[in-house]
mmCIF file of N, CA and C in Angstrom:
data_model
loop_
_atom_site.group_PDB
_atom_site.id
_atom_site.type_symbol
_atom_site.label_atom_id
_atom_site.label_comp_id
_atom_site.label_asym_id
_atom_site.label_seq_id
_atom_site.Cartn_x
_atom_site.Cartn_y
_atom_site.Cartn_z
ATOM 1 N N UNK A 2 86.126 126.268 121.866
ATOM 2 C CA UNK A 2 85.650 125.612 120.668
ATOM 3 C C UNK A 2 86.484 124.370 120.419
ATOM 4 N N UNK A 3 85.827 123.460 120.212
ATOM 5 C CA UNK A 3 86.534 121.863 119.854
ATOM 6 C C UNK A 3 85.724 121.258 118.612
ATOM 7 N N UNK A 4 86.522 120.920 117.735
ATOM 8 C CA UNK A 4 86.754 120.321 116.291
ATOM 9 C C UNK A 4 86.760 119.144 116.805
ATOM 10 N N UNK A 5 86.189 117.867 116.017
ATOM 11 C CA UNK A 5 86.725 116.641 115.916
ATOM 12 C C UNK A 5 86.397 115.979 114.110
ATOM 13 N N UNK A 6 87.781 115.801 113.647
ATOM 14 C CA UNK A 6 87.247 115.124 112.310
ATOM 15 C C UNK A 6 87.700 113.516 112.219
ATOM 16 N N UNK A 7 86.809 112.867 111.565
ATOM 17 C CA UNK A 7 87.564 111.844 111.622
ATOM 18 C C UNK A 7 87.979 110.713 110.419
ATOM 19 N N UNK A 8 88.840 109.863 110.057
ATOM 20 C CA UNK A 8 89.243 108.809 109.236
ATOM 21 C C UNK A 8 89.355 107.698 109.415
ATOM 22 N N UNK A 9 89.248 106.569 108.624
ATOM 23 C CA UNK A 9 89.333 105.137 109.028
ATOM 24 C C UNK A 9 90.029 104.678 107.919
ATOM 25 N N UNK A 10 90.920 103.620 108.592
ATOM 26 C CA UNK A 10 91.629 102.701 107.684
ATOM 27 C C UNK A 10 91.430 101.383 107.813
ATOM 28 N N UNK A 11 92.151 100.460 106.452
ATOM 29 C CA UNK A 11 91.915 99.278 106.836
ATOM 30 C C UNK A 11 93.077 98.608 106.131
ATOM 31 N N UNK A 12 93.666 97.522 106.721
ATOM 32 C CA UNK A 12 94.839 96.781 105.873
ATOM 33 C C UNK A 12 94.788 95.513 106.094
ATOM 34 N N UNK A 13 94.554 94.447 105.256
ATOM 35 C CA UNK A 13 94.692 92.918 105.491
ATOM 36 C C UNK A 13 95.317 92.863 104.175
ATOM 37 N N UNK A 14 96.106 91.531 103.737
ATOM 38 C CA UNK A 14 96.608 90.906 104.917
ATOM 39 C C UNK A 14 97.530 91.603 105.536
ATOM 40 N N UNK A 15 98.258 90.769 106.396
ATOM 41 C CA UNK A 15 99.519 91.426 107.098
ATOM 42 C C UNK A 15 101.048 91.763 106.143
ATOM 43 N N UNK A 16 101.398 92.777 106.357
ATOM 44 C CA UNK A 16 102.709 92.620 105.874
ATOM 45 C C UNK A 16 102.733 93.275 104.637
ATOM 46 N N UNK A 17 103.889 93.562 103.912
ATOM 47 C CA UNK A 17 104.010 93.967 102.692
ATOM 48 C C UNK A 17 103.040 93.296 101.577
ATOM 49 N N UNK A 18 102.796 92.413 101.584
ATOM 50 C CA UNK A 18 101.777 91.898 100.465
ATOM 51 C C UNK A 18 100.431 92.340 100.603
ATOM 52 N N UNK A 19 99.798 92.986 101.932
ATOM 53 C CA UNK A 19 98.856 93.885 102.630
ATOM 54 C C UNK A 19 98.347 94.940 101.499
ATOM 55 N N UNK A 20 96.964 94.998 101.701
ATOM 56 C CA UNK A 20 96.163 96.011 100.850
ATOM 57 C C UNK A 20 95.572 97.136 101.565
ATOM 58 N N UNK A 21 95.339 98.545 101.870
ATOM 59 C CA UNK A 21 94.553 99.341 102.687
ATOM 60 C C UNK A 21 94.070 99.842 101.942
ATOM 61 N N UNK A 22 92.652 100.147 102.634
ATOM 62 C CA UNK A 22 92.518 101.235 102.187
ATOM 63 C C UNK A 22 91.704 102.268 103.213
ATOM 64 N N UNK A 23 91.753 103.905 102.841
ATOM 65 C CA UNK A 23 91.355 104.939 103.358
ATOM 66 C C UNK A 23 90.310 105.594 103.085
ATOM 67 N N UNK A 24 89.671 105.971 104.299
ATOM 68 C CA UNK A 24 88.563 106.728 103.882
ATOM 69 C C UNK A 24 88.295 108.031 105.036
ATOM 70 N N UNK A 25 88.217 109.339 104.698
ATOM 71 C CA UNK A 25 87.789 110.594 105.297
ATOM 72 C C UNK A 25 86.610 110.172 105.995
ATOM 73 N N UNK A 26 86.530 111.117 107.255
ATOM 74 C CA UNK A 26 84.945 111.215 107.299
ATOM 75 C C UNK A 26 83.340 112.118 107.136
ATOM 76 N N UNK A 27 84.157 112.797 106.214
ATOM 77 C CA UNK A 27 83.567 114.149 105.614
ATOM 78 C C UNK A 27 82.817 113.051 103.232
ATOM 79 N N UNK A 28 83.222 112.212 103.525
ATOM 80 C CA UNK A 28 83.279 111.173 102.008
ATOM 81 C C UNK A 28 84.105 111.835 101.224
ATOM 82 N N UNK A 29 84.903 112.282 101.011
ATOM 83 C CA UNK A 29 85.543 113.571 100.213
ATOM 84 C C UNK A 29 86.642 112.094 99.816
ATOM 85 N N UNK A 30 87.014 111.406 100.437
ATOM 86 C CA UNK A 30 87.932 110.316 99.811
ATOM 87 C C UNK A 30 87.677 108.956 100.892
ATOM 88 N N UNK A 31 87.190 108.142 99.645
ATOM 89 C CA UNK A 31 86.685 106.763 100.333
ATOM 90 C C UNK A 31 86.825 105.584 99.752
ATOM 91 N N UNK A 32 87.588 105.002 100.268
ATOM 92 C CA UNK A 32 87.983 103.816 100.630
ATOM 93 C C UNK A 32 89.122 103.595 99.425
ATOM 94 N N UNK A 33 90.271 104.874 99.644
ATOM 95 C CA UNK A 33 91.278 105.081 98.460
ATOM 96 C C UNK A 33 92.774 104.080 98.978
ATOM 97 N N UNK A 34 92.738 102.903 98.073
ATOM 98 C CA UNK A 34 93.935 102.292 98.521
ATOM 99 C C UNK A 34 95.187 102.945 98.656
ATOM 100 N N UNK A 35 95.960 102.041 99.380
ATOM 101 C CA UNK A 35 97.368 102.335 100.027
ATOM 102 C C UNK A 35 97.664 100.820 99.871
ATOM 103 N N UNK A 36 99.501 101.321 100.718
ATOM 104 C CA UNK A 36 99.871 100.009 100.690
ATOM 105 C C UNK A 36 101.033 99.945 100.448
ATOM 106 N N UNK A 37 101.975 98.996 100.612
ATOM 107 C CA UNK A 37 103.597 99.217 100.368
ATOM 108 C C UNK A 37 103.345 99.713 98.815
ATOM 109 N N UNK A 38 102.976 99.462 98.186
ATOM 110 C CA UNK A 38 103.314 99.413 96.541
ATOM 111 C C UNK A 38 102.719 101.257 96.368
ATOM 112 N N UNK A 39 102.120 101.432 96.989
ATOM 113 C CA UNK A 39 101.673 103.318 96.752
ATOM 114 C C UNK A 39 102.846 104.217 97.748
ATOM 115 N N UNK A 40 102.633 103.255 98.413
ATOM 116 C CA UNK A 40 104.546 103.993 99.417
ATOM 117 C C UNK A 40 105.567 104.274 99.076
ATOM 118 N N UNK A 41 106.009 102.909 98.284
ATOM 119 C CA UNK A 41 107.544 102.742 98.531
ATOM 120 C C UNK A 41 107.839 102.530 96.634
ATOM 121 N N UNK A 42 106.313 102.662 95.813
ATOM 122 C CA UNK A 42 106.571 102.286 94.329
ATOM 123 C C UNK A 42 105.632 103.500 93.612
ATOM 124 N N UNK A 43 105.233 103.089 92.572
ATOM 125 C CA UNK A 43 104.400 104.122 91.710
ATOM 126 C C UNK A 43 103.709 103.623 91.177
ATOM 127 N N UNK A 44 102.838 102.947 92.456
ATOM 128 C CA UNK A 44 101.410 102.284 91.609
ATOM 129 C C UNK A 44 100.469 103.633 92.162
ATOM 130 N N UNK A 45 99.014 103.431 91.797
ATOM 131 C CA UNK A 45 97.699 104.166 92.049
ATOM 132 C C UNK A 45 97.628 104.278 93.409
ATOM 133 N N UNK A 46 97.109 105.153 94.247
ATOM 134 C CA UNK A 46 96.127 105.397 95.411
ATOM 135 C C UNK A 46 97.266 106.320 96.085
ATOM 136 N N UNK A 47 97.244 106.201 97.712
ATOM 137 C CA UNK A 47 97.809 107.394 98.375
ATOM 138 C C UNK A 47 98.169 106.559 99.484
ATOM 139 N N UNK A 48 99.161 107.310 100.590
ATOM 140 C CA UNK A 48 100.029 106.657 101.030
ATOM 141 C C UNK A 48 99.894 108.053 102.198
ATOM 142 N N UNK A 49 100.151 107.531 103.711
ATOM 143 C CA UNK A 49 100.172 108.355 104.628
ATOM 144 C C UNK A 49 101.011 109.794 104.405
ATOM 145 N N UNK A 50 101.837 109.577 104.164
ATOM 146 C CA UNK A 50 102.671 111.239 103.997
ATOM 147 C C UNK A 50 102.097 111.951 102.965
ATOM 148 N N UNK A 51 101.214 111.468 102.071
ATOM 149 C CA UNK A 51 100.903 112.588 100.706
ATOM 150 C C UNK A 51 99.595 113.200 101.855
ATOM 151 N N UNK A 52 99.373 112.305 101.987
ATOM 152 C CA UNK A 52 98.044 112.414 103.275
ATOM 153 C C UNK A 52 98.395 113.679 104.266
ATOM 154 N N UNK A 53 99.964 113.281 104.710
ATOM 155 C CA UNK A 53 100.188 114.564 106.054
ATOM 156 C C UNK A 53 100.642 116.109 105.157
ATOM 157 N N UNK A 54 101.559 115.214 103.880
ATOM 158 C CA UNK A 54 101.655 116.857 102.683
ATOM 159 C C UNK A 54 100.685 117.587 102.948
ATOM 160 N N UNK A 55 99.530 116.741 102.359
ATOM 161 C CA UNK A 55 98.144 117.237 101.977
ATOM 162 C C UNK A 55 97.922 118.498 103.277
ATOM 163 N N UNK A 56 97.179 117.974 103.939
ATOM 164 C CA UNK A 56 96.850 118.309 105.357
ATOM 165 C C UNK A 56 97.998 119.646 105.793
ATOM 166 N N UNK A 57 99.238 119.518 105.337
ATOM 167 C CA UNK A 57 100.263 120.710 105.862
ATOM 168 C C UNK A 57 99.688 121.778 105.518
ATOM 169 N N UNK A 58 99.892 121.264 104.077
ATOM 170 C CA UNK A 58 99.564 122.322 103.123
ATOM 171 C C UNK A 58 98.386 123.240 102.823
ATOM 172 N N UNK A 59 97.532 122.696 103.130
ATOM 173 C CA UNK A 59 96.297 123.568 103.384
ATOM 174 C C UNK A 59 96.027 123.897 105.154
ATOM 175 N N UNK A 60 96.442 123.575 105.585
ATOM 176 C CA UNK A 60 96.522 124.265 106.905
ATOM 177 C C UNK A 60 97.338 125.626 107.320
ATOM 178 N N UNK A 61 98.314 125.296 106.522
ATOM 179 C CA UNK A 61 99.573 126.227 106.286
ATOM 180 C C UNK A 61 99.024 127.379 105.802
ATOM 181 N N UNK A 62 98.415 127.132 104.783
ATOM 182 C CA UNK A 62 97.835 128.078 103.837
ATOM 183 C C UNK A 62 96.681 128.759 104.412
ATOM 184 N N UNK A 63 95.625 128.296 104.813
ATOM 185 C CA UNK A 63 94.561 128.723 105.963
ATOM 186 C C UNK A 63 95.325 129.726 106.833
ATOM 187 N N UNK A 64 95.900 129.148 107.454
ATOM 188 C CA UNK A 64 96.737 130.146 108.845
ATOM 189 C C UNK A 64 97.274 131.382 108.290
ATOM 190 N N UNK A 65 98.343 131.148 107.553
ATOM 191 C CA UNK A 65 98.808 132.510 106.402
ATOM 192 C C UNK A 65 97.485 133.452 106.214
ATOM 193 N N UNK A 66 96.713 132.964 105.608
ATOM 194 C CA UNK A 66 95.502 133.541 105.114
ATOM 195 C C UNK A 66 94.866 134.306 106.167
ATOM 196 N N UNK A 67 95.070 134.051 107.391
ATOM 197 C CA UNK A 67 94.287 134.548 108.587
ATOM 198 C C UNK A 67 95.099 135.348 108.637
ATOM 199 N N UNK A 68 96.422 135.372 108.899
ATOM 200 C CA UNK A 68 97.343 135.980 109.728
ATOM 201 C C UNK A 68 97.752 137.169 108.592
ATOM 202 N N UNK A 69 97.515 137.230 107.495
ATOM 203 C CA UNK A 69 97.938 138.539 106.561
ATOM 204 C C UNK A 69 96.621 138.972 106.873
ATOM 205 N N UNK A 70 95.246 138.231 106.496
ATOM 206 C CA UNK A 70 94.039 139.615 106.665
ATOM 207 C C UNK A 70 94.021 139.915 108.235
ATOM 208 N N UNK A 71 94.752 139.605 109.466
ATOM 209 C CA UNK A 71 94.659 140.399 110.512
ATOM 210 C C UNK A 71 95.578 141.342 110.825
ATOM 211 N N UNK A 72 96.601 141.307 109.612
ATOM 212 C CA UNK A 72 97.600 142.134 109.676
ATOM 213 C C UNK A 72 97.127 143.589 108.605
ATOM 214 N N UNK A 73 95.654 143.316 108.037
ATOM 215 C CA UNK A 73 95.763 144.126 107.241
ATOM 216 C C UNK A 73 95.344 143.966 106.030
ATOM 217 N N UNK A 74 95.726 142.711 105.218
ATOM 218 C CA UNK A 74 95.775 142.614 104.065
ATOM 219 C C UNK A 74 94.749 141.662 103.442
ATOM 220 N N UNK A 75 94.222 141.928 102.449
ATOM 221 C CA UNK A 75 93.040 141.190 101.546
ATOM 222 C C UNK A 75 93.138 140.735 100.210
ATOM 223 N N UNK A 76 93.507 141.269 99.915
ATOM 224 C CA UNK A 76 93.873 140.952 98.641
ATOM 225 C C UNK A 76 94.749 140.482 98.268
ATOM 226 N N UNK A 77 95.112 138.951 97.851
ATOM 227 C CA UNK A 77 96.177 138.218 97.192
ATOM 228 C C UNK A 77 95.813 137.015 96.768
ATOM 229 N N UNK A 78 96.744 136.310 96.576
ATOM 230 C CA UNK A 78 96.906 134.465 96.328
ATOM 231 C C UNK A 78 98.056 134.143 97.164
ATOM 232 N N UNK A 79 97.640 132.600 97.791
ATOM 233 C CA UNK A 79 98.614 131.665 97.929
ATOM 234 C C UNK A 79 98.805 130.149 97.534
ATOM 235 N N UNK A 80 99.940 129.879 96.797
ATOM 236 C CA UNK A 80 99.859 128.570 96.808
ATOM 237 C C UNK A 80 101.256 127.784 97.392
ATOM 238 N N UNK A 81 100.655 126.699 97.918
ATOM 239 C CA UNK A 81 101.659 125.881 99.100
ATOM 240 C C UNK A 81 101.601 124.505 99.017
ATOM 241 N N UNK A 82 102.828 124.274 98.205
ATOM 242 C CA UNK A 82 103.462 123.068 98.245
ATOM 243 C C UNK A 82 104.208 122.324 99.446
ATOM 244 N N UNK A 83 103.624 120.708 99.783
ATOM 245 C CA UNK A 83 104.626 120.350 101.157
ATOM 246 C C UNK A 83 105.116 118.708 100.620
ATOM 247 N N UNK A 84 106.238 118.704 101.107
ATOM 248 C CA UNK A 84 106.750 117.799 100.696
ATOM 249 C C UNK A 84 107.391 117.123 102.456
ATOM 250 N N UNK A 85 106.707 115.768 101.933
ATOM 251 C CA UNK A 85 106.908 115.049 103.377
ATOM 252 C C UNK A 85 108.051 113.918 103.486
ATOM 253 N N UNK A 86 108.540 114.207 104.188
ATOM 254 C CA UNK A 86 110.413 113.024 103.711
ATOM 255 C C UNK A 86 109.873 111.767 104.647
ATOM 256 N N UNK A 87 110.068 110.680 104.388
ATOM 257 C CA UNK A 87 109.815 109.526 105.066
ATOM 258 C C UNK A 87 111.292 109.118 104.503
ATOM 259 N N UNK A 88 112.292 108.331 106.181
ATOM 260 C CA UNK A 88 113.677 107.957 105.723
ATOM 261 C C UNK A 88 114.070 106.815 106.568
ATOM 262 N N UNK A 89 114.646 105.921 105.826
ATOM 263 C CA UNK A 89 115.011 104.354 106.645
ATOM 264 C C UNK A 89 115.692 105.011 108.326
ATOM 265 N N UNK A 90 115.021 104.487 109.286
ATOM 266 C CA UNK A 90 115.785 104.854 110.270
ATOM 267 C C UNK A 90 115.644 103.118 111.211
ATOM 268 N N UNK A 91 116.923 102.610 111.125
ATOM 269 C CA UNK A 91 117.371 101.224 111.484
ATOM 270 C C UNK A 91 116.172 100.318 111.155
ATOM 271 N N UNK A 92 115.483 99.434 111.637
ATOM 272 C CA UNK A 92 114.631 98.232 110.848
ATOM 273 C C UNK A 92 113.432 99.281 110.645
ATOM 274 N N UNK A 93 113.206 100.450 110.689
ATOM 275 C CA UNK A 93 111.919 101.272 110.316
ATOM 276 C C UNK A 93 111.937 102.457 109.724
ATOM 277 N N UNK A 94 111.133 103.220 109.988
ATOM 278 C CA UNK A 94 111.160 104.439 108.757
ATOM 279 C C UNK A 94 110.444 105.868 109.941
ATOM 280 N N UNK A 95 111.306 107.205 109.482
ATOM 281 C CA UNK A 95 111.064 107.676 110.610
ATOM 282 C C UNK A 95 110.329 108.853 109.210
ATOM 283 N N UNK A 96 109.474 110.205 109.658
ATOM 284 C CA UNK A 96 109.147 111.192 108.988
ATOM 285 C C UNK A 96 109.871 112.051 109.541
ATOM 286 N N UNK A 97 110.902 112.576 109.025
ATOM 287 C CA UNK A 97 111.772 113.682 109.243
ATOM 288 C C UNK A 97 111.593 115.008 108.443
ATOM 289 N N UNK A 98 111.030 115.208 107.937
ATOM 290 C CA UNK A 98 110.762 116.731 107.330
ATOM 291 C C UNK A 98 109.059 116.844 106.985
ATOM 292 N N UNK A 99 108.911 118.351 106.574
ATOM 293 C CA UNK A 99 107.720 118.768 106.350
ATOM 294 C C UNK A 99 107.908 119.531 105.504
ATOM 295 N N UNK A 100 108.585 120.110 104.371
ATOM 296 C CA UNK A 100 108.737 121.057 103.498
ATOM 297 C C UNK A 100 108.000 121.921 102.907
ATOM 298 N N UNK A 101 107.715 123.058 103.421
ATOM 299 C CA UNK A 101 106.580 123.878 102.833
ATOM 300 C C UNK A 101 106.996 124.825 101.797
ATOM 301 N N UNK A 102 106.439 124.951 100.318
ATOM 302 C CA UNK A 102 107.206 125.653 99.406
ATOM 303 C C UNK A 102 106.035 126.683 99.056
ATOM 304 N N UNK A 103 106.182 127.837 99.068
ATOM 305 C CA UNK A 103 104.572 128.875 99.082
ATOM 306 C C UNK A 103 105.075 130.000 98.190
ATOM 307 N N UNK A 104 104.145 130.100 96.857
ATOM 308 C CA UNK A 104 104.749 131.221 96.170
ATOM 309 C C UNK A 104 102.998 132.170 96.531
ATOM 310 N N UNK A 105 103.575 133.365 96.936
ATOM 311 C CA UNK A 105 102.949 134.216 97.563
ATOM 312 C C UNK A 105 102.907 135.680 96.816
ATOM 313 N N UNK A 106 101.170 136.140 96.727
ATOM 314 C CA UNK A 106 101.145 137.585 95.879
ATOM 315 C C UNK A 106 99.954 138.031 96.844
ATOM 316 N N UNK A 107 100.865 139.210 97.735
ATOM 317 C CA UNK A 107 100.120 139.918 98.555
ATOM 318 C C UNK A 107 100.353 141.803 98.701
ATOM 319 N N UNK A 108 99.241 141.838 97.786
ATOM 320 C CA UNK A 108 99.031 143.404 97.077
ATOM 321 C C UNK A 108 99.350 144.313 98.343
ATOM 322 N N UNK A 109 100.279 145.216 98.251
ATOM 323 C CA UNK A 109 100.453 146.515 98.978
ATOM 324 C C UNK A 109 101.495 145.636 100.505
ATOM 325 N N UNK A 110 101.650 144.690 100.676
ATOM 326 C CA UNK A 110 102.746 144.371 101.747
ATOM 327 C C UNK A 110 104.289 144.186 101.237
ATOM 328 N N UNK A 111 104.870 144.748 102.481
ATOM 329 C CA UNK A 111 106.313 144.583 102.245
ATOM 330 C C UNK A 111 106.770 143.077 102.507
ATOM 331 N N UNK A 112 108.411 142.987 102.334
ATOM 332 C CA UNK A 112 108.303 142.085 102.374
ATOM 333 C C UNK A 112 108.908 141.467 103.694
ATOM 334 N N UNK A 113 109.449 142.359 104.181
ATOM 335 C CA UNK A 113 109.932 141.944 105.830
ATOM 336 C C UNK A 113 108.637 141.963 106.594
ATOM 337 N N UNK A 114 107.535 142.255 106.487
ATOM 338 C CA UNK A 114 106.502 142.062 107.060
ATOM 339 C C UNK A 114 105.786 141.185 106.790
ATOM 340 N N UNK A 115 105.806 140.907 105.816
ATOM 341 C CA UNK A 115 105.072 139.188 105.052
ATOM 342 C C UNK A 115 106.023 138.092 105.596
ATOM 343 N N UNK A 116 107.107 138.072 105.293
ATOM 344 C CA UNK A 116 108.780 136.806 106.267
ATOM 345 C C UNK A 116 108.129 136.544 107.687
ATOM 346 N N UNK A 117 107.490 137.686 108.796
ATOM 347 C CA UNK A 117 106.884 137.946 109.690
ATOM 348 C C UNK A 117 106.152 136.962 109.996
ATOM 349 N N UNK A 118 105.138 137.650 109.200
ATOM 350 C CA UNK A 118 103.259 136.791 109.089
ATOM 351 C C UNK A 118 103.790 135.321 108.703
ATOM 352 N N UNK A 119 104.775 134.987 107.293
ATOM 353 C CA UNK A 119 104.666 133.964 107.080
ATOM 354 C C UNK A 119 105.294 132.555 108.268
ATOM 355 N N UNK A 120 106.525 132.878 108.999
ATOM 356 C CA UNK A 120 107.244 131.962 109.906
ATOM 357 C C UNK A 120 106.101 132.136 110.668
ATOM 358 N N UNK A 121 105.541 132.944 111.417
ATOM 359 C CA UNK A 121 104.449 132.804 112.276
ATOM 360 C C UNK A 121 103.080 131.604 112.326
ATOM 361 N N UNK A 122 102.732 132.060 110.896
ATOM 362 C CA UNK A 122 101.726 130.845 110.988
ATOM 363 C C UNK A 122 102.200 129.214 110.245
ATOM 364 N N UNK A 123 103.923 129.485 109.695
ATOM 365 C CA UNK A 123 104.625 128.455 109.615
ATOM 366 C C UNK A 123 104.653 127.541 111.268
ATOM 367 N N UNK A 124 104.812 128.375 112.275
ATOM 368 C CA UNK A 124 105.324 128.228 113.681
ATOM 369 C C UNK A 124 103.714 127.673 114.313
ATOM 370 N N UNK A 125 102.722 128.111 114.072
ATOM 371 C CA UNK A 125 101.853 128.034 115.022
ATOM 372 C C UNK A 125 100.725 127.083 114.136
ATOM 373 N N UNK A 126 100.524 127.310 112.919
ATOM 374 C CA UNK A 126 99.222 126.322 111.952
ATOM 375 C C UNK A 126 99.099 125.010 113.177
ATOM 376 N N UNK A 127 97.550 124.400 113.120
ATOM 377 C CA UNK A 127 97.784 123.538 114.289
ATOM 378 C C UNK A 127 98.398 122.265 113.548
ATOM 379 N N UNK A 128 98.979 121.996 112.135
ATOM 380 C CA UNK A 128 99.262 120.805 111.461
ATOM 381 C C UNK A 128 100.737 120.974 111.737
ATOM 382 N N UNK A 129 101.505 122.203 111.570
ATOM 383 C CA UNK A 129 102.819 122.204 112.432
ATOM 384 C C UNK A 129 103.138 121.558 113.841
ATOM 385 N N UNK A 130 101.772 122.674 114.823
ATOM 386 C CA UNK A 130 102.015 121.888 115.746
ATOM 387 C C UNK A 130 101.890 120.550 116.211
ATOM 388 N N UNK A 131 101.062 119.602 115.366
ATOM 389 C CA UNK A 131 100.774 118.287 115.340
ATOM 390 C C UNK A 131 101.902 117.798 115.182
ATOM 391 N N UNK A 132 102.465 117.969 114.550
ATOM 392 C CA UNK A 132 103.852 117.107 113.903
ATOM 393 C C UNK A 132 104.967 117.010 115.350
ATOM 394 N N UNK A 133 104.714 118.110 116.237
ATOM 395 C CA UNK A 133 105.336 117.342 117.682
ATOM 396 C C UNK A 133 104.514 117.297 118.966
ATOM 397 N N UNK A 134 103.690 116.681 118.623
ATOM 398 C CA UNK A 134 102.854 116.649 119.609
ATOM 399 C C UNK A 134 102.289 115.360 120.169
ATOM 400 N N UNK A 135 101.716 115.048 121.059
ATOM 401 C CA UNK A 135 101.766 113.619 122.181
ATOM 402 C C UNK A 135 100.680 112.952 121.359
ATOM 403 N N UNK A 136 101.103 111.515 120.936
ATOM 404 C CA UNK A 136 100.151 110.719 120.401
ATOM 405 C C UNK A 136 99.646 109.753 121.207
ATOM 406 N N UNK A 137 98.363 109.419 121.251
ATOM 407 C CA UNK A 137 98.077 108.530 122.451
ATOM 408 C C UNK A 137 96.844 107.694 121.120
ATOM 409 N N UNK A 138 96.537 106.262 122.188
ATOM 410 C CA UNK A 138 96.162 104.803 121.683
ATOM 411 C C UNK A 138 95.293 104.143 122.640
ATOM 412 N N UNK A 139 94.151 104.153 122.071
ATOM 413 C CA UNK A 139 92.966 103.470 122.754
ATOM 414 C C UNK A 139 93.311 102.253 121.287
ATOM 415 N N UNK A 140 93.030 101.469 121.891
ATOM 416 C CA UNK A 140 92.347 99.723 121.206
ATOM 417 C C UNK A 140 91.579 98.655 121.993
ATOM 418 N N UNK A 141 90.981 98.661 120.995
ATOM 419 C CA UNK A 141 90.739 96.939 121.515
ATOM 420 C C UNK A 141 91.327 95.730 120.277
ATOM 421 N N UNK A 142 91.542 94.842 121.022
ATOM 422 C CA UNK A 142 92.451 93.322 120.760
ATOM 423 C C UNK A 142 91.034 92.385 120.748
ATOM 424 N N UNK A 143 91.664 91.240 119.281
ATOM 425 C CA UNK A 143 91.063 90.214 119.604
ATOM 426 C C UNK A 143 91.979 89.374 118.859
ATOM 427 N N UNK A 144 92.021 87.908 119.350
ATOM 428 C CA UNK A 144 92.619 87.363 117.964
ATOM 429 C C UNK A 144 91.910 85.403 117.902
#
């Protein structure tokens, strides 16, 4: 089975004075600006890492969700907070963390068996595994 979803961006002009904006390809969010000033300040729109939060976090949560009802369990809630660190690394900026914060109510499990389930689909969700995984670049150039 193969998934493909997809997004488009756009940014002119060049450079910090540059405007983007984003759009899903499901319309669920379209054509929501970005831009140094949603990055690096606290103006309106969204900015790639709330974007990869986003995306952790419900992936995270999905996987959990699988991995307790195959262990057994049905009945609960989860909710999962991710916090994405973006940090000056020499003239650029590197993403060094993924912080997943999950307060968890899962009726009739212990809790060394939930620690289990949970690092597991912490370890395997495919948005974990994205985060080290081979990025590759088709373009085309014009100028």
């Amino acid at each position: 089975m193969s998934t493909v979803r997809t997004a488009s961006a756009q940014y002119q002009p060049l450079g910090k004075d540059g405007q983007g904006h984003v759009s899903l390809g499901s319309g669920v969010l379209s054509e929501q600006p970005y831009g140094f000033n949603t990055r690096f300040e606290d103006k309106a729109g969204t900015n790639p890492e709330e974007l990869i939060a986003a995306a952790h976090a419900s992936c995270y949560a999905m996987a959990l969700s699988f991995g307790l009802a195959e262990a057994g369990f049905e009945a609960g809630k989860l909710n999962v907070d991710a916090a994405v660190t973006l940090e000056k690394d020499g003239d650029g900026f590197t993403v060094t963390q993924s912080a997943l914060i999950l307060n968890a109510k899962v009726d009739g499990m212990d809790e060394k068996e939930f620690e289990a389930v949970a690092n597991d689909a912490k370890d395997n969700c495919p948005i974990s595994k994205l985060l080290n995984a081979e990025i590759t670049l088709e373009y085309s150039f014009r100028n």
